[in-house]
Amino acid sequence: MPVETIAWKNSRIRYIDQTLLPGRVKFVDCASVPKLWRAIKRLEIRGAPAIGIAGALGAALAANNSKAKDSRALIRDLRRDIKYLASSRPTAVNLFWALAKMECAAEENVYKPVAAIKKLLLNEALKILADDKRSCRTMARYGAGLVAGGDTILTHCNAGGLATADYGTALGVLFESKRLGKRIKVYADETRPLLQGARLTAWELLHEGIDTTLICDNMAASLMAKGKVDKIFVGADRIAANGDAANKIGTYSLAVLAKHHGVPFYVVAPVSTFDLNLKTGRDIPIEERDANEVRTVMGKMVAPKNVKVYNPAFDVTPNELITAIVTEKGIFRAPYARSLKRLVKRL
Ligand code: MRU
């Protein structure tokens, strides 16, 4: 991947501001929880696994910044900041998964001195980051087994290194395929309204030397009708127990198109993206974002300022449209309600 997405450096969170890419590569050192909250909200840090890692490092930062003199007061401060960070974005379950892990780690060690709890929270966050790196590589290996030399692959949004700590999920599969010497071509959806595909995915794929063609989101149907797409690989922000998968708005329409044209549709996601407490995708909270994201393109108003807007950031792809879900614990296929029970056993 071209850059390190997020890291812990000198008691601060260092991240690349993704809103400025690809024009500007700017690293930000974040020393406060409100600043981190804003970075997640504004999509300076984005992508489900990266948001989870940011949450974990944010909890470590919160503990580090706390002036509490005893462990109970420290945990009170931590809970307050965890609750605040959890309000930044609602859909990617990785955020809540990571924050819960951090809270649990603190509570289990409440009998330890403040300094020891601070240290172990940082270690827990760094472990979440390191585990994500490993998961990316494993998913990439499993997923590359689904790719044949000569395939043309379509992807949506950005499920690459910028959305994770390392290689990405869906894009990791493509990077690994390339590394294995498979000749692939990739179509990247631009991904309106915030253009993660045009700005981030195209940048990452070109950096890896992958033959990449950018399309507007409304061009995918015509490509598929011409038989120009062999497979679709996307990431996910939350997957329910029946395999329904929430991902960037526009993913569902790709899955419907894929079914119509007989194109295999793969979701690639680590286990931190599964919310097996939710029976179906209907229960997944979908973030609605500011209307001006649709009225503008890269900050420039392109619609009447007072036009009404509908701006859900994600949609849910029903499990029956998903050919397989690739995780670091293996590849799962329909019927997902049954196959994902195997995933629970492997956790
Ligand atoms: O709004 P974003 O940019 O955070 O949405 C990101 C996506 O929808 C990604 O496809 C998803 O998080 C998978 S990331 C590996």
CSV table of C-alpha atoms and ligand atoms in Angstrom, one decimal:
chain,number,residue,atom,x,y,z
A,1,MET,CA,0.0,0.0,0.0
A,2,PRO,CA,1.3,3.5,-0.8
A,3,VAL,CA,1.3,4.9,2.8
A,4,GLU,CA,0.7,3.9,6.4
A,5,THR,CA,-3.0,4.7,7.0
A,6,ILE,CA,-2.9,5.0,10.8
A,7,ALA,CA,-0.4,4.5,13.5
A,8,TRP,CA,0.6,5.4,17.1
A,9,LYS,CA,3.6,7.8,17.1
A,10,ASN,CA,5.0,9.7,20.1
A,11,SER,CA,1.9,9.3,22.2
A,12,ARG,CA,-0.3,10.6,19.3
A,13,ILE,CA,-2.4,9.0,16.6
A,14,ARG,CA,-0.8,9.7,13.2
A,15,TYR,CA,-3.1,9.3,10.2
A,16,ILE,CA,-3.3,10.3,6.6
A,17,ASP,CA,-6.0,12.8,5.9
A,18,GLN,CA,-8.0,10.9,3.2
A,19,THR,CA,-10.1,13.9,2.3
A,20,LEU,CA,-7.1,15.4,0.6
A,21,LEU,CA,-6.0,12.4,-1.5
A,22,PRO,CA,-4.9,12.0,-4.1
A,23,GLY,CA,-3.8,15.6,-4.6
A,24,ARG,CA,-2.1,16.0,-1.2
A,25,VAL,CA,-0.5,13.4,1.0
A,26,LYS,CA,-0.8,15.0,4.5
A,27,PHE,CA,-0.2,13.2,7.8
A,28,VAL,CA,-2.0,14.5,10.9
A,29,ASP,CA,-0.8,14.0,14.5
A,30,CYS,CA,-3.9,13.8,16.6
A,31,ALA,CA,-3.6,14.3,20.4
A,32,SER,CA,-7.2,14.8,21.4
A,33,VAL,CA,-10.3,12.7,21.4
A,34,PRO,CA,-12.6,15.5,20.0
A,35,LYS,CA,-10.1,15.9,17.1
A,36,LEU,CA,-10.2,12.2,16.4
A,37,TRP,CA,-14.1,12.2,16.5
A,38,ARG,CA,-14.1,14.9,13.9
A,39,ALA,CA,-11.6,13.1,11.7
A,40,ILE,CA,-13.8,10.0,11.7
A,41,LYS,CA,-17.0,12.0,11.1
A,42,ARG,CA,-15.4,14.0,8.2
A,43,LEU,CA,-13.9,10.8,6.7
A,44,GLU,CA,-10.3,11.9,7.1
A,45,ILE,CA,-10.1,8.4,8.5
A,46,ARG,CA,-12.5,6.0,6.9
A,47,GLY,CA,-13.2,2.4,5.9
A,48,ALA,CA,-14.6,0.0,8.4
A,49,PRO,CA,-11.4,-1.7,9.8
A,50,ALA,CA,-9.5,1.7,9.9
A,51,ILE,CA,-12.4,3.3,11.8
A,52,GLY,CA,-12.2,0.4,14.3
A,53,ILE,CA,-8.4,0.8,14.7
A,54,ALA,CA,-9.0,4.6,15.1
A,55,GLY,CA,-11.5,3.9,17.9
A,56,ALA,CA,-9.1,1.5,19.7
A,57,LEU,CA,-6.2,4.0,19.4
A,58,GLY,CA,-8.7,6.8,20.5
A,59,ALA,CA,-9.5,4.9,23.6
A,60,ALA,CA,-5.8,4.5,24.4
A,61,LEU,CA,-5.4,8.2,23.8
A,62,ALA,CA,-8.3,9.0,26.1
A,63,ALA,CA,-6.8,6.9,28.9
A,64,ASN,CA,-3.4,8.5,28.3
A,65,ASN,CA,-4.9,12.0,28.5
A,66,SER,CA,-6.9,11.3,31.6
A,67,LYS,CA,-5.8,13.0,34.8
A,68,ALA,CA,-7.5,10.4,37.0
A,69,LYS,CA,-5.6,9.4,40.1
A,70,ASP,CA,-7.2,6.0,40.7
A,71,SER,CA,-8.3,3.2,38.3
A,72,ARG,CA,-12.0,3.7,38.9
A,73,ALA,CA,-11.8,7.3,37.9
A,74,LEU,CA,-9.7,6.4,34.9
A,75,ILE,CA,-12.3,3.9,33.7
A,76,ARG,CA,-15.1,6.5,34.2
A,77,ASP,CA,-13.1,8.9,32.0
A,78,LEU,CA,-12.5,6.1,29.5
A,79,ARG,CA,-16.2,5.1,29.3
A,80,ARG,CA,-17.2,8.7,28.7
A,81,ASP,CA,-14.8,9.1,25.8
A,82,ILE,CA,-15.6,5.7,24.4
A,83,LYS,CA,-19.3,6.7,24.3
A,84,TYR,CA,-18.4,9.9,22.5
A,85,LEU,CA,-16.2,8.1,19.9
A,86,ALA,CA,-19.0,5.6,19.3
A,87,SER,CA,-21.3,8.5,18.3
A,88,SER,CA,-19.0,9.5,15.3
A,89,ARG,CA,-20.4,7.0,12.7
A,90,PRO,CA,-23.1,4.4,13.2
A,91,THR,CA,-22.7,1.8,10.4
A,92,ALA,CA,-19.2,0.2,10.5
A,93,VAL,CA,-19.5,-2.3,13.4
A,94,ASN,CA,-15.7,-2.5,13.6
A,95,LEU,CA,-15.8,0.8,15.6
A,96,PHE,CA,-18.2,-0.6,18.3
A,97,TRP,CA,-16.3,-4.0,18.3
A,98,ALA,CA,-13.0,-2.2,19.0
A,99,LEU,CA,-14.3,0.1,21.6
A,100,ALA,CA,-16.0,-2.8,23.4
A,101,LYS,CA,-12.7,-4.6,23.4
A,102,MET,CA,-10.9,-1.6,24.9
A,103,GLU,CA,-13.6,-1.1,27.6
A,104,CYS,CA,-13.4,-4.8,28.5
A,105,ALA,CA,-9.6,-4.7,28.8
A,106,ALA,CA,-9.8,-1.8,31.2
A,107,GLU,CA,-12.6,-3.3,33.3
A,108,GLU,CA,-10.8,-6.7,33.6
A,109,ASN,CA,-7.8,-4.9,35.1
A,110,VAL,CA,-9.5,-2.4,37.4
A,111,TYR,CA,-7.5,-3.6,40.3
A,112,LYS,CA,-4.2,-2.5,38.6
A,113,PRO,CA,-2.6,0.9,39.1
A,114,VAL,CA,-3.5,3.7,36.7
A,115,ALA,CA,-0.2,3.6,34.8
A,116,ALA,CA,-0.5,-0.1,34.2
A,117,ILE,CA,-4.0,0.2,32.8
A,118,LYS,CA,-2.9,3.0,30.5
A,119,LYS,CA,-0.1,0.8,29.2
A,120,LEU,CA,-2.2,-2.3,28.7
A,121,LEU,CA,-4.8,-0.3,26.9
A,122,LEU,CA,-2.2,0.9,24.4
A,123,ASN,CA,-1.0,-2.6,24.0
A,124,GLU,CA,-4.6,-3.8,23.3
A,125,ALA,CA,-5.0,-1.1,20.7
A,126,LEU,CA,-1.7,-2.0,19.0
A,127,LYS,CA,-2.8,-5.6,19.0
A,128,ILE,CA,-6.0,-4.7,17.2
A,129,LEU,CA,-3.9,-2.8,14.6
A,130,ALA,CA,-1.4,-5.7,14.2
A,131,ASP,CA,-4.3,-8.3,14.0
A,132,ASP,CA,-5.9,-6.3,11.2
A,133,LYS,CA,-2.6,-6.3,9.2
A,134,ARG,CA,-2.5,-10.1,9.5
A,135,SER,CA,-6.2,-10.5,8.6
A,136,CYS,CA,-5.7,-8.4,5.5
A,137,ARG,CA,-2.9,-10.7,4.3
A,138,THR,CA,-4.9,-13.9,5.0
A,139,MET,CA,-8.1,-12.6,3.3
A,140,ALA,CA,-6.0,-11.6,0.3
A,141,ARG,CA,-4.6,-15.1,0.0
A,142,TYR,CA,-8.0,-16.8,0.3
A,143,GLY,CA,-9.6,-14.3,-2.1
A,144,ALA,CA,-6.9,-14.6,-4.7
A,145,GLY,CA,-7.9,-18.2,-5.1
A,146,LEU,CA,-11.2,-17.0,-6.6
A,147,VAL,CA,-9.4,-14.9,-9.2
A,148,ALA,CA,-8.2,-16.3,-12.5
A,149,GLY,CA,-5.5,-14.9,-14.8
A,150,GLY,CA,-7.2,-12.6,-17.4
A,151,ASP,CA,-10.1,-11.7,-15.1
A,152,THR,CA,-11.6,-8.2,-15.3
A,153,ILE,CA,-12.9,-7.2,-11.9
A,154,LEU,CA,-15.2,-4.4,-10.8
A,155,THR,CA,-14.9,-2.8,-7.3
A,156,HIS,CA,-16.8,-0.1,-5.5
A,157,CYS,CA,-15.8,2.5,-3.0
A,158,ASN,CA,-12.4,1.9,-1.3
A,159,ALA,CA,-11.7,-1.3,0.4
A,160,GLY,CA,-8.0,-0.9,0.2
A,161,GLY,CA,-5.0,-0.2,2.4
A,162,LEU,CA,-6.5,3.2,3.2
A,163,ALA,CA,-9.6,1.5,4.7
A,164,THR,CA,-7.4,-0.9,6.9
A,165,ALA,CA,-4.0,-1.0,8.6
A,166,ASP,CA,-2.4,-2.8,5.7
A,167,TYR,CA,-3.4,-4.4,2.4
A,168,GLY,CA,-7.2,-3.8,2.4
A,169,THR,CA,-10.0,-6.3,2.0
A,170,ALA,CA,-11.4,-6.4,-1.5
A,171,LEU,CA,-8.4,-4.6,-2.9
A,172,GLY,CA,-6.0,-6.8,-0.9
A,173,VAL,CA,-7.4,-9.7,-3.1
A,174,LEU,CA,-6.5,-7.8,-6.2
A,175,PHE,CA,-3.0,-6.9,-4.9
A,176,GLU,CA,-2.3,-10.5,-4.0
A,177,SER,CA,-3.6,-11.7,-7.4
A,178,LYS,CA,-1.2,-9.3,-9.0
A,179,ARG,CA,1.7,-10.5,-6.7
A,180,LEU,CA,1.0,-14.0,-7.7
A,181,GLY,CA,1.4,-13.1,-11.4
A,182,LYS,CA,-2.3,-13.2,-12.4
A,183,ARG,CA,-2.9,-10.6,-15.2
A,184,ILE,CA,-6.0,-8.7,-14.0
A,185,LYS,CA,-7.8,-5.6,-15.1
A,186,VAL,CA,-9.9,-3.6,-12.7
A,187,TYR,CA,-12.8,-1.2,-13.2
A,188,ALA,CA,-13.2,1.2,-10.2
A,189,ASP,CA,-16.5,2.9,-9.6
A,190,GLU,CA,-16.0,6.5,-8.8
A,191,THR,CA,-18.5,6.2,-5.8
A,192,ARG,CA,-20.6,9.3,-5.5
A,193,PRO,CA,-21.0,11.4,-3.5
A,194,LEU,CA,-17.6,11.5,-1.9
A,195,LEU,CA,-15.7,9.7,-4.7
A,196,GLN,CA,-13.7,7.2,-2.6
A,197,GLY,CA,-13.4,5.1,-5.8
A,198,ALA,CA,-12.1,7.9,-8.0
A,199,ARG,CA,-9.8,9.5,-5.4
A,200,LEU,CA,-8.6,6.5,-3.3
A,201,THR,CA,-9.1,3.2,-5.1
A,202,ALA,CA,-7.8,4.5,-8.4
A,203,TRP,CA,-4.7,5.9,-6.6
A,204,GLU,CA,-4.0,2.7,-4.7
A,205,LEU,CA,-4.5,0.4,-7.8
A,206,LEU,CA,-2.2,2.6,-10.0
A,207,HIS,CA,0.4,2.6,-7.2
A,208,GLU,CA,0.5,-1.2,-7.4
A,209,GLY,CA,0.7,-1.1,-11.2
A,210,ILE,CA,-2.7,-2.7,-11.8
A,211,ASP,CA,-4.4,-2.0,-15.1
A,212,THR,CA,-7.2,0.3,-13.8
A,213,THR,CA,-10.1,2.0,-15.5
A,214,LEU,CA,-12.3,4.5,-13.7
A,215,ILE,CA,-16.0,4.6,-14.4
A,216,CYS,CA,-18.9,6.6,-13.1
A,217,ASP,CA,-21.3,4.5,-11.0
A,218,ASN,CA,-24.0,4.6,-13.6
A,219,MET,CA,-21.7,2.9,-16.2
A,220,ALA,CA,-21.5,-0.5,-14.5
A,221,ALA,CA,-24.7,-1.9,-16.1
A,222,SER,CA,-23.5,-1.1,-19.6
A,223,LEU,CA,-20.2,-2.8,-18.9
A,224,MET,CA,-21.8,-5.9,-17.6
A,225,ALA,CA,-24.3,-6.0,-20.5
A,226,LYS,CA,-21.3,-6.1,-22.8
A,227,GLY,CA,-19.8,-9.0,-20.9
A,228,LYS,CA,-16.8,-6.9,-19.7
A,229,VAL,CA,-16.9,-7.8,-16.0
A,230,ASP,CA,-15.9,-11.3,-14.8
A,231,LYS,CA,-16.2,-10.8,-11.1
A,232,ILE,CA,-17.1,-8.1,-8.5
A,233,PHE,CA,-15.2,-7.7,-5.2
A,234,VAL,CA,-16.3,-5.3,-2.5
A,235,GLY,CA,-15.8,-4.7,1.2
A,236,ALA,CA,-18.4,-4.4,3.9
A,237,ASP,CA,-19.2,-2.2,7.0
A,238,ARG,CA,-21.4,-4.7,8.8
A,239,ILE,CA,-22.5,-8.2,8.0
A,240,ALA,CA,-25.6,-9.7,9.8
A,241,ALA,CA,-25.9,-13.4,10.9
A,242,ASN,CA,-27.8,-14.3,7.7
A,243,GLY,CA,-25.0,-12.9,5.5
A,244,ASP,CA,-26.8,-9.6,4.5
A,245,ALA,CA,-24.0,-7.1,4.1
A,246,ALA,CA,-24.0,-3.3,4.4
A,247,ASN,CA,-21.4,-1.5,2.3
A,248,LYS,CA,-21.1,1.9,0.6
A,249,ILE,CA,-24.2,3.1,-1.1
A,250,GLY,CA,-24.4,1.7,-4.6
A,251,THR,CA,-23.1,-1.8,-3.7
A,252,TYR,CA,-26.7,-3.2,-3.7
A,253,SER,CA,-27.4,-2.0,-7.2
A,254,LEU,CA,-24.1,-3.7,-8.4
A,255,ALA,CA,-25.2,-6.9,-6.7
A,256,VAL,CA,-28.6,-6.8,-8.5
A,257,LEU,CA,-26.8,-6.2,-11.8
A,258,ALA,CA,-24.4,-9.0,-11.1
A,259,LYS,CA,-27.2,-11.4,-10.5
A,260,HIS,CA,-28.9,-10.3,-13.8
A,261,HIS,CA,-25.7,-10.8,-15.8
A,262,GLY,CA,-24.5,-13.9,-14.1
A,263,VAL,CA,-21.4,-12.2,-12.6
A,264,PRO,CA,-20.0,-13.6,-9.3
A,265,PHE,CA,-20.3,-11.1,-6.5
A,266,TYR,CA,-17.8,-11.4,-3.6
A,267,VAL,CA,-17.7,-9.6,-0.3
A,268,VAL,CA,-14.4,-9.5,1.5
A,269,ALA,CA,-14.4,-8.6,5.2
A,270,PRO,CA,-12.6,-9.5,8.5
A,271,VAL,CA,-14.5,-11.0,11.4
A,272,SER,CA,-14.5,-7.6,13.1
A,273,THR,CA,-17.1,-6.6,10.4
A,274,PHE,CA,-19.6,-9.3,11.4
A,275,ASP,CA,-22.4,-8.4,13.8
A,276,LEU,CA,-23.8,-11.8,14.5
A,277,ASN,CA,-26.2,-10.4,17.1
A,278,LEU,CA,-28.2,-9.0,14.2
A,279,LYS,CA,-30.4,-11.6,12.5
A,280,THR,CA,-30.7,-9.7,9.2
A,281,GLY,CA,-29.5,-6.7,7.4
A,282,ARG,CA,-32.8,-4.9,8.2
A,283,ASP,CA,-31.4,-4.2,11.7
A,284,ILE,CA,-28.2,-2.5,10.5
A,285,PRO,CA,-28.2,1.2,11.3
A,286,ILE,CA,-27.6,3.2,8.1
A,287,GLU,CA,-25.8,6.5,8.4
A,288,GLU,CA,-27.5,9.5,6.7
A,289,ARG,CA,-25.0,12.2,5.9
A,290,ASP,CA,-25.1,15.9,5.2
A,291,ALA,CA,-27.2,17.0,2.2
A,292,ASN,CA,-24.4,19.2,0.8
A,293,GLU,CA,-22.3,16.1,0.1
A,294,VAL,CA,-24.8,15.4,-2.7
A,295,ARG,CA,-25.4,19.0,-3.7
A,296,THR,CA,-21.6,19.5,-4.2
A,297,VAL,CA,-18.7,17.8,-6.0
A,298,MET,CA,-15.4,18.3,-4.2
A,299,GLY,CA,-16.9,21.3,-2.4
A,300,LYS,CA,-18.3,23.0,-5.5
A,301,MET,CA,-22.1,23.5,-5.5
A,302,VAL,CA,-23.6,21.7,-8.5
A,303,ALA,CA,-27.3,21.7,-7.6
A,304,PRO,CA,-29.7,24.4,-6.4
A,305,LYS,CA,-28.8,25.2,-2.8
A,306,ASN,CA,-32.3,24.5,-1.6
A,307,VAL,CA,-33.0,21.2,-3.4
A,308,LYS,CA,-34.1,18.3,-1.1
A,309,VAL,CA,-31.5,15.5,-0.8
A,310,TYR,CA,-31.5,11.9,0.1
A,311,ASN,CA,-28.0,10.8,1.3
A,312,PRO,CA,-27.7,7.4,2.9
A,313,ALA,CA,-24.0,6.5,3.1
A,314,PHE,CA,-24.6,2.7,2.9
A,315,ASP,CA,-27.0,0.1,1.6
A,316,VAL,CA,-27.6,-3.5,2.4
A,317,THR,CA,-27.0,-6.3,-0.1
A,318,PRO,CA,-29.3,-9.3,0.6
A,319,ASN,CA,-27.4,-12.5,1.2
A,320,GLU,CA,-29.0,-14.2,-1.8
A,321,LEU,CA,-27.1,-11.9,-4.1
A,322,ILE,CA,-23.7,-12.7,-2.5
A,323,THR,CA,-21.7,-15.6,-4.1
A,324,ALA,CA,-19.3,-15.9,-1.2
A,325,ILE,CA,-18.0,-14.0,1.8
A,326,VAL,CA,-14.2,-14.1,2.1
A,327,THR,CA,-12.8,-13.7,5.7
A,328,GLU,CA,-9.5,-14.4,7.4
A,329,LYS,CA,-11.2,-17.5,8.8
A,330,GLY,CA,-12.0,-18.9,5.4
A,331,ILE,CA,-14.6,-18.5,2.6
A,332,PHE,CA,-18.3,-18.8,3.5
A,333,ARG,CA,-21.1,-19.5,1.1
A,334,ALA,CA,-24.9,-19.8,1.2
A,335,PRO,CA,-26.9,-20.7,3.1
A,336,TYR,CA,-25.1,-18.1,5.3
A,337,ALA,CA,-27.3,-18.6,8.4
A,338,ARG,CA,-25.8,-22.1,8.6
A,339,SER,CA,-22.2,-21.5,7.3
A,340,LEU,CA,-21.7,-18.4,9.5
A,341,LYS,CA,-22.3,-20.6,12.5
A,342,ARG,CA,-19.0,-22.3,11.6
A,343,LEU,CA,-17.4,-18.8,11.8
A,344,VAL,CA,-18.6,-18.4,15.3
A,345,LYS,CA,-16.9,-21.7,16.2
A,346,ARG,CA,-13.6,-20.4,14.7
A,347,LEU,CA,-13.6,-17.1,16.7
B,1,MRU,O1,-17.9,6.0,4.1
B,1,MRU,P1,-16.7,5.1,4.0
B,1,MRU,O2,-15.7,5.6,3.0
B,1,MRU,O3,-16.1,4.9,5.4
B,1,MRU,O4,-17.2,3.7,3.5
B,1,MRU,C1,-16.3,2.7,3.3
B,1,MRU,C2,-16.9,1.5,2.7
B,1,MRU,O5,-18.1,1.4,2.4
B,1,MRU,C3,-15.9,0.4,2.4
B,1,MRU,O6,-16.3,-0.3,1.3
B,1,MRU,C4,-16.0,-0.6,3.6
B,1,MRU,O7,-15.7,0.1,4.8
B,1,MRU,C5,-15.0,-1.7,3.5
B,1,MRU,S1,-13.4,-1.2,3.9
B,1,MRU,C6,-12.3,-2.4,3.9
